[in-house]
Amino acid sequence: GAGVSQSPSNKVTEKGKDVELRCDPISGHTALYWYRQSLGQGLEFLIYFQGNSAPDKSGLPSDRFSAERTGGSVSTLTIQRTQQEDSAVYLCASSPRLAGLTYEQYFGPGTRLTVT
Amino acid sequence: AQSVTQLDSHVSVSEGTPVLLRCNYSSSYSPSLFWYVQHPNKGLQLLLKYTSAATLVKGINGFEAEFKKSETSFHLTKPSAHMSDAAEYFCVVSSGSARQLTFGSGTQLTVLP
């Protein structure tokens, strides 16, 4: 079946502009995660959605970052007033997480964001 | 709280020789542990996972890892490296009520001809 998809694959934007990154999880996966991978570093957790529960936003680095998930499926990560330090690869993952269990996460190919 | 330490940022081996990528973890609960691989300009791919069943876990492409609770380790091994194994490898932990994965900083594996 289809995996996690993300769009765009690459995004170049000017400092101060807003950007929206999209994630389409695997059909039927209830959990959705956003991560950021900066050059030469590991992955940094940003935000987590599970079903209809309130999202876990504990990883968002500033209030310029926000995300929503409509209809329990597609998610959009928005970065307002982008800064050069926001340049990174943004990865989305989904998981068929069930209560009390942890399943592996399936990652999309990422969106490479470059802020000039 | 949970954390992961990958002891080597770079590992270089010759083709046909064994691979050892080291990982130590810290977790307040019984952890689930994963190894992911990331090839250049490709997405993250799950290699294998440990979720409290057998301590020796076999994954794809001939990789395996052994969970050692006494040493809090989950090292990744492969008997014979192939050129296509060159990539970055991440050790990952998820435990207790934590809902996100915690990634190690990664180990870049180079395979020499």
PDB file of N, CA, C and O in Angstrom, chain A residues 45-101:
ATOM      1  N   PHE A  45      11.859  15.801  17.952  1.00  0.00           N
ATOM      2  CA  PHE A  45      10.406  15.682  17.974  1.00  0.00           C
ATOM      3  C   PHE A  45       9.769  17.061  18.024  1.00  0.00           C
ATOM      4  O   PHE A  45      10.213  17.934  18.772  1.00  0.00           O
ATOM      5  N   LEU A  46       8.693  17.260  17.251  1.00  0.00           N
ATOM      6  CA  LEU A  46       7.988  18.537  17.246  1.00  0.00           C
ATOM      7  C   LEU A  46       6.596  18.419  17.848  1.00  0.00           C
ATOM      8  O   LEU A  46       6.260  19.102  18.821  1.00  0.00           O
ATOM      9  N   ILE A  47       5.750  17.543  17.284  1.00  0.00           N
ATOM     10  CA  ILE A  47       4.357  17.478  17.698  1.00  0.00           C
ATOM     11  C   ILE A  47       3.796  16.108  17.362  1.00  0.00           C
ATOM     12  O   ILE A  47       4.265  15.425  16.447  1.00  0.00           O
ATOM     13  N   TYR A  48       2.774  15.710  18.115  1.00  0.00           N
ATOM     14  CA  TYR A  48       2.178  14.382  17.984  1.00  0.00           C
ATOM     15  C   TYR A  48       0.663  14.503  18.031  1.00  0.00           C
ATOM     16  O   TYR A  48       0.116  15.197  18.889  1.00  0.00           O
ATOM     17  N   PHE A  49      -0.016  13.823  17.116  1.00  0.00           N
ATOM     18  CA  PHE A  49      -1.464  13.717  17.091  1.00  0.00           C
ATOM     19  C   PHE A  49      -1.860  12.255  17.288  1.00  0.00           C
ATOM     20  O   PHE A  49      -1.294  11.358  16.671  1.00  0.00           O
ATOM     21  N   GLN A  50      -2.856  12.025  18.123  1.00  0.00           N
ATOM     22  CA  GLN A  50      -3.382  10.671  18.311  1.00  0.00           C
ATOM     23  C   GLN A  50      -4.904  10.753  18.309  1.00  0.00           C
ATOM     24  O   GLN A  50      -5.497  11.266  19.247  1.00  0.00           O
ATOM     25  N   GLY A  51      -5.497  10.250  17.236  1.00  0.00           N
ATOM     26  CA  GLY A  51      -6.944  10.230  17.129  1.00  0.00           C
ATOM     27  C   GLY A  51      -7.538  11.616  17.348  1.00  0.00           C
ATOM     28  O   GLY A  51      -7.097  12.602  16.775  1.00  0.00           O
ATOM     29  N   ASN A  52      -8.552  11.683  18.211  1.00  0.00           N
ATOM     30  CA  ASN A  52      -9.227  12.946  18.496  1.00  0.00           C
ATOM     31  C   ASN A  52      -8.705  13.637  19.760  1.00  0.00           C
ATOM     32  O   ASN A  52      -9.265  14.648  20.188  1.00  0.00           O
ATOM     33  N   SER A  53      -7.644  13.078  20.332  1.00  0.00           N
ATOM     34  CA  SER A  53      -7.078  13.677  21.544  1.00  0.00           C
ATOM     35  C   SER A  53      -6.375  14.984  21.224  1.00  0.00           C
ATOM     36  O   SER A  53      -5.973  15.224  20.084  1.00  0.00           O
ATOM     37  N   ALA A  54      -6.212  15.810  22.254  1.00  0.00           N
ATOM     38  CA  ALA A  54      -5.458  17.052  22.080  1.00  0.00           C
ATOM     39  C   ALA A  54      -4.024  16.709  21.710  1.00  0.00           C
ATOM     40  O   ALA A  54      -3.425  15.787  22.278  1.00  0.00           O
ATOM     41  N   PRO A  55      -3.434  17.419  20.740  1.00  0.00           N
ATOM     42  CA  PRO A  55      -2.067  17.088  20.324  1.00  0.00           C
ATOM     43  C   PRO A  55      -1.047  17.389  21.412  1.00  0.00           C
ATOM     44  O   PRO A  55      -1.235  18.266  22.248  1.00  0.00           O
ATOM     45  N   ASP A  56       0.035  16.632  21.370  1.00  0.00           N
ATOM     46  CA  ASP A  56       1.182  16.876  22.245  1.00  0.00           C
ATOM     47  C   ASP A  56       2.117  17.835  21.517  1.00  0.00           C
ATOM     48  O   ASP A  56       2.813  17.438  20.587  1.00  0.00           O
ATOM     49  N   LYS A  57       2.145  19.090  21.957  1.00  0.00           N
ATOM     50  CA  LYS A  57       2.916  20.128  21.276  1.00  0.00           C
ATOM     51  C   LYS A  57       4.239  20.412  21.976  1.00  0.00           C
ATOM     52  O   LYS A  57       4.874  21.449  21.716  1.00  0.00           O
ATOM     53  N   SER A  58       4.636  19.519  22.862  1.00  0.00           N
ATOM     54  CA  SER A  58       5.760  19.817  23.749  1.00  0.00           C
ATOM     55  C   SER A  58       7.081  20.043  23.016  1.00  0.00           C
ATOM     56  O   SER A  58       8.003  20.634  23.570  1.00  0.00           O
ATOM     57  N   GLY A  59       7.186  19.583  21.775  1.00  0.00           N
ATOM     58  CA  GLY A  59       8.440  19.724  21.050  1.00  0.00           C
ATOM     59  C   GLY A  59       8.533  20.950  20.156  1.00  0.00           C
ATOM     60  O   GLY A  59       9.593  21.239  19.591  1.00  0.00           O
ATOM     61  N   LEU A  60       7.460  21.701  20.013  1.00  0.00           N
ATOM     62  CA  LEU A  60       7.493  22.867  19.121  1.00  0.00           C
ATOM     63  C   LEU A  60       8.474  23.902  19.671  1.00  0.00           C
ATOM     64  O   LEU A  60       8.374  24.296  20.833  1.00  0.00           O
ATOM     65  N   PRO A  61       9.421  24.372  18.853  1.00  0.00           N
ATOM     66  CA  PRO A  61      10.495  25.233  19.371  1.00  0.00           C
ATOM     67  C   PRO A  61      10.055  26.660  19.673  1.00  0.00           C
ATOM     68  O   PRO A  61      10.724  27.342  20.463  1.00  0.00           O
ATOM     69  N   SER A  62       9.003  27.132  19.061  1.00  0.00           N
ATOM     70  CA  SER A  62       8.535  28.499  19.340  1.00  0.00           C
ATOM     71  C   SER A  62       7.082  28.613  18.902  1.00  0.00           C
ATOM     72  O   SER A  62       6.536  27.714  18.256  1.00  0.00           O
ATOM     73  N   ASP A  63       6.466  29.752  19.259  1.00  0.00           N
ATOM     74  CA  ASP A  63       5.055  29.931  18.879  1.00  0.00           C
ATOM     75  C   ASP A  63       4.900  30.271  17.402  1.00  0.00           C
ATOM     76  O   ASP A  63       3.778  30.468  16.929  1.00  0.00           O
ATOM     77  N   ARG A  64       5.999  30.332  16.661  1.00  0.00           N
ATOM     78  CA  ARG A  64       5.883  30.517  15.205  1.00  0.00           C
ATOM     79  C   ARG A  64       5.488  29.200  14.527  1.00  0.00           C
ATOM     80  O   ARG A  64       5.082  29.195  13.378  1.00  0.00           O
ATOM     81  N   PHE A  65       5.635  28.114  15.270  1.00  0.00           N
ATOM     82  CA  PHE A  65       5.325  26.786  14.730  1.00  0.00           C
ATOM     83  C   PHE A  65       3.943  26.346  15.208  1.00  0.00           C
ATOM     84  O   PHE A  65       3.608  26.482  16.387  1.00  0.00           O
ATOM     85  N   SER A  66       3.154  25.807  14.293  1.00  0.00           N
ATOM     86  CA  SER A  66       1.854  25.249  14.651  1.00  0.00           C
ATOM     87  C   SER A  66       1.537  24.123  13.682  1.00  0.00           C
ATOM     88  O   SER A  66       2.136  24.022  12.596  1.00  0.00           O
ATOM     89  N   ALA A  67       0.623  23.275  14.083  1.00  0.00           N
ATOM     90  CA  ALA A  67       0.218  22.173  13.208  1.00  0.00           C
ATOM     91  C   ALA A  67      -1.219  21.831  13.477  1.00  0.00           C
ATOM     92  O   ALA A  67      -1.723  22.036  14.589  1.00  0.00           O
ATOM     93  N   GLU A  68      -1.873  21.327  12.448  1.00  0.00           N
ATOM     94  CA  GLU A  68      -3.226  20.836  12.611  1.00  0.00           C
ATOM     95  C   GLU A  68      -3.388  19.552  11.819  1.00  0.00           C
ATOM     96  O   GLU A  68      -2.628  19.264  10.900  1.00  0.00           O
ATOM     97  N   ARG A  69      -4.385  18.811  12.224  1.00  0.00           N
ATOM     98  CA  ARG A  69      -4.681  17.564  11.533  1.00  0.00           C
ATOM     99  C   ARG A  69      -6.182  17.522  11.300  1.00  0.00           C
ATOM    100  O   ARG A  69      -6.963  17.452  12.248  1.00  0.00           O
ATOM    101  N   THR A  70      -6.575  17.585  10.062  1.00  0.00           N
ATOM    102  CA  THR A  70      -7.990  17.675   9.714  1.00  0.00           C
ATOM    103  C   THR A  70      -8.573  16.291   9.471  1.00  0.00           C
ATOM    104  O   THR A  70      -7.984  15.468   8.762  1.00  0.00           O
ATOM    105  N   GLY A  71      -9.713  16.042  10.087  1.00  0.00           N
ATOM    106  CA  GLY A  71     -10.425  14.788   9.861  1.00  0.00           C
ATOM    107  C   GLY A  71      -9.641  13.556  10.260  1.00  0.00           C
ATOM    108  O   GLY A  71      -9.922  12.451   9.792  1.00  0.00           O
ATOM    109  N   GLY A  72      -8.684  13.728  11.157  1.00  0.00           N
ATOM    110  CA  GLY A  72      -7.897  12.589  11.607  1.00  0.00           C
ATOM    111  C   GLY A  72      -6.983  12.007  10.563  1.00  0.00           C
ATOM    112  O   GLY A  72      -6.456  10.890  10.736  1.00  0.00           O
ATOM    113  N   SER A  73      -6.736  12.761   9.472  1.00  0.00           N
ATOM    114  CA  SER A  73      -5.887  12.225   8.416  1.00  0.00           C
ATOM    115  C   SER A  73      -4.757  13.196   8.088  1.00  0.00           C
ATOM    116  O   SER A  73      -3.764  13.242   8.785  1.00  0.00           O
ATOM    117  N   VAL A  74      -4.936  14.002   7.050  1.00  0.00           N
ATOM    118  CA  VAL A  74      -3.896  14.903   6.578  1.00  0.00           C
ATOM    119  C   VAL A  74      -3.510  15.909   7.657  1.00  0.00           C
ATOM    120  O   VAL A  74      -4.351  16.400   8.410  1.00  0.00           O
ATOM    121  N   SER A  75      -2.211  16.208   7.716  1.00  0.00           N
ATOM    122  CA  SER A  75      -1.713  17.201   8.670  1.00  0.00           C
ATOM    123  C   SER A  75      -0.927  18.271   7.933  1.00  0.00           C
ATOM    124  O   SER A  75      -0.265  18.003   6.920  1.00  0.00           O
ATOM    125  N   THR A  76      -1.012  19.501   8.469  1.00  0.00           N
ATOM    126  CA  THR A  76      -0.242  20.623   7.937  1.00  0.00           C
ATOM    127  C   THR A  76       0.587  21.223   9.063  1.00  0.00           C
ATOM    128  O   THR A  76       0.053  21.532  10.128  1.00  0.00           O
ATOM    129  N   LEU A  77       1.871  21.377   8.817  1.00  0.00           N
ATOM    130  CA  LEU A  77       2.775  22.074   9.741  1.00  0.00           C
ATOM    131  C   LEU A  77       3.018  23.462   9.165  1.00  0.00           C
ATOM    132  O   LEU A  77       3.417  23.591   8.004  1.00  0.00           O
ATOM    133  N   THR A  78       2.736  24.483   9.957  1.00  0.00           N
ATOM    134  CA  THR A  78       2.901  25.870   9.508  1.00  0.00           C
ATOM    135  C   THR A  78       4.013  26.535  10.306  1.00  0.00           C
ATOM    136  O   THR A  78       4.052  26.417  11.533  1.00  0.00           O
ATOM    137  N   ILE A  79       4.900  27.191   9.593  1.00  0.00           N
ATOM    138  CA  ILE A  79       5.945  27.991  10.231  1.00  0.00           C
ATOM    139  C   ILE A  79       5.730  29.428   9.796  1.00  0.00           C
ATOM    140  O   ILE A  79       5.777  29.751   8.608  1.00  0.00           O
ATOM    141  N   GLN A  80       5.495  30.293  10.759  1.00  0.00           N
ATOM    142  CA  GLN A  80       5.265  31.719  10.456  1.00  0.00           C
ATOM    143  C   GLN A  80       6.571  32.487  10.603  1.00  0.00           C
ATOM    144  O   GLN A  80       7.431  32.135  11.422  1.00  0.00           O
ATOM    145  N   ARG A  81       6.699  33.526   9.810  1.00  0.00           N
ATOM    146  CA  ARG A  81       7.858  34.435   9.898  1.00  0.00           C
ATOM    147  C   ARG A  81       9.153  33.638   9.967  1.00  0.00           C
ATOM    148  O   ARG A  81       9.925  33.731  10.921  1.00  0.00           O
ATOM    149  N   THR A  82       9.393  32.835   8.946  1.00  0.00           N
ATOM    150  CA  THR A  82      10.525  31.906   8.960  1.00  0.00           C
ATOM    151  C   THR A  82      11.846  32.609   9.215  1.00  0.00           C
ATOM    152  O   THR A  82      12.069  33.760   8.802  1.00  0.00           O
ATOM    153  N   GLN A  83      12.733  31.898   9.913  1.00  0.00           N
ATOM    154  CA  GLN A  83      14.078  32.347  10.216  1.00  0.00           C
ATOM    155  C   GLN A  83      15.073  31.369   9.581  1.00  0.00           C
ATOM    156  O   GLN A  83      14.721  30.219   9.288  1.00  0.00           O
ATOM    157  N   GLN A  84      16.308  31.806   9.424  1.00  0.00           N
ATOM    158  CA  GLN A  84      17.304  30.943   8.794  1.00  0.00           C
ATOM    159  C   GLN A  84      17.532  29.671   9.600  1.00  0.00           C
ATOM    160  O   GLN A  84      17.791  28.610   9.017  1.00  0.00           O
ATOM    161  N   GLU A  85      17.401  29.749  10.920  1.00  0.00           N
ATOM    162  CA  GLU A  85      17.613  28.557  11.739  1.00  0.00           C
ATOM    163  C   GLU A  85      16.491  27.532  11.578  1.00  0.00           C
ATOM    164  O   GLU A  85      16.595  26.415  12.099  1.00  0.00           O
ATOM    165  N   ASP A  86      15.413  27.905  10.867  1.00  0.00           N
ATOM    166  CA  ASP A  86      14.348  26.941  10.588  1.00  0.00           C
ATOM    167  C   ASP A  86      14.721  26.009   9.437  1.00  0.00           C
ATOM    168  O   ASP A  86      14.024  25.013   9.191  1.00  0.00           O
ATOM    169  N   SER A  87      15.783  26.313   8.725  1.00  0.00           N
ATOM    170  CA  SER A  87      16.218  25.461   7.612  1.00  0.00           C
ATOM    171  C   SER A  87      16.545  24.074   8.135  1.00  0.00           C
ATOM    172  O   SER A  87      17.359  23.910   9.044  1.00  0.00           O
ATOM    173  N   ALA A  88      15.895  23.071   7.574  1.00  0.00           N
ATOM    174  CA  ALA A  88      16.040  21.691   8.040  1.00  0.00           C
ATOM    175  C   ALA A  88      15.194  20.803   7.134  1.00  0.00           C
ATOM    176  O   ALA A  88      14.476  21.289   6.256  1.00  0.00           O
ATOM    177  N   VAL A  89      15.293  19.515   7.376  1.00  0.00           N
ATOM    178  CA  VAL A  89      14.366  18.574   6.749  1.00  0.00           C
ATOM    179  C   VAL A  89      13.267  18.270   7.759  1.00  0.00           C
ATOM    180  O   VAL A  89      13.555  17.892   8.904  1.00  0.00           O
ATOM    181  N   TYR A  90      12.038  18.441   7.356  1.00  0.00           N
ATOM    182  CA  TYR A  90      10.894  18.189   8.232  1.00  0.00           C
ATOM    183  C   TYR A  90      10.283  16.849   7.841  1.00  0.00           C
ATOM    184  O   TYR A  90       9.856  16.646   6.709  1.00  0.00           O
ATOM    185  N   LEU A  91      10.256  15.949   8.810  1.00  0.00           N
ATOM    186  CA  LEU A  91       9.800  14.591   8.569  1.00  0.00           C
ATOM    187  C   LEU A  91       8.474  14.348   9.264  1.00  0.00           C
ATOM    188  O   LEU A  91       8.273  14.775  10.408  1.00  0.00           O
ATOM    189  N   CYS A  92       7.615  13.649   8.570  1.00  0.00           N
ATOM    190  CA  CYS A  92       6.338  13.236   9.122  1.00  0.00           C
ATOM    191  C   CYS A  92       6.346  11.717   9.248  1.00  0.00           C
ATOM    192  O   CYS A  92       6.945  11.012   8.421  1.00  0.00           O
ATOM    193  N   ALA A  93       5.718  11.202  10.282  1.00  0.00           N
ATOM    194  CA  ALA A  93       5.613   9.758  10.463  1.00  0.00           C
ATOM    195  C   ALA A  93       4.216   9.414  10.950  1.00  0.00           C
ATOM    196  O   ALA A  93       3.565  10.228  11.613  1.00  0.00           O
ATOM    197  N   SER A  94       3.763   8.220  10.621  1.00  0.00           N
ATOM    198  CA  SER A  94       2.485   7.757  11.151  1.00  0.00           C
ATOM    199  C   SER A  94       2.652   6.371  11.752  1.00  0.00           C
ATOM    200  O   SER A  94       3.620   5.656  11.461  1.00  0.00           O
ATOM    201  N   SER A  95       1.727   6.023  12.608  1.00  0.00           N
ATOM    202  CA  SER A  95       1.828   4.773  13.358  1.00  0.00           C
ATOM    203  C   SER A  95       0.441   4.247  13.645  1.00  0.00           C
ATOM    204  O   SER A  95      -0.443   5.021  13.988  1.00  0.00           O
ATOM    205  N   PRO A  96       0.263   2.931  13.556  1.00  0.00           N
ATOM    206  CA  PRO A  96      -1.036   2.350  13.916  1.00  0.00           C
ATOM    207  C   PRO A  96      -1.130   2.154  15.421  1.00  0.00           C
ATOM    208  O   PRO A  96      -1.382   1.074  15.913  1.00  0.00           O
ATOM    209  N   ARG A  97      -0.862   3.211  16.182  1.00  0.00           N
ATOM    210  CA  ARG A  97      -0.752   3.100  17.637  1.00  0.00           C
ATOM    211  C   ARG A  97      -2.091   2.735  18.256  1.00  0.00           C
ATOM    212  O   ARG A  97      -3.108   3.340  17.978  1.00  0.00           O
ATOM    213  N   LEU A  98      -2.020   1.731  19.131  1.00  0.00           N
ATOM    214  CA  LEU A  98      -3.184   1.344  19.911  1.00  0.00           C
ATOM    215  C   LEU A  98      -2.910   1.637  21.384  1.00  0.00           C
ATOM    216  O   LEU A  98      -1.776   1.638  21.817  1.00  0.00           O
ATOM    217  N   ALA A  99      -3.934   1.843  22.144  1.00  0.00           N
ATOM    218  CA  ALA A  99      -3.786   2.194  23.553  1.00  0.00           C
ATOM    219  C   ALA A  99      -2.935   1.162  24.284  1.00  0.00           C
ATOM    220  O   ALA A  99      -3.158  -0.030  24.184  1.00  0.00           O
ATOM    221  N   GLY A 100      -1.920   1.632  24.977  1.00  0.00           N
ATOM    222  CA  GLY A 100      -1.088   0.748  25.779  1.00  0.00           C
ATOM    223  C   GLY A 100       0.025   0.067  25.011  1.00  0.00           C
ATOM    224  O   GLY A 100       0.841  -0.613  25.574  1.00  0.00           O
ATOM    225  N   LEU A 101       0.067   0.274  23.706  1.00  0.00           N
ATOM    226  CA  LEU A 101       1.111  -0.360  22.895  1.00  0.00           C
ATOM    227  C   LEU A 101       1.832   0.696  22.082  1.00  0.00           C
ATOM    228  O   LEU A 101       1.317   1.750  21.822  1.00  0.00           O
TER     229      LEU A 101
END
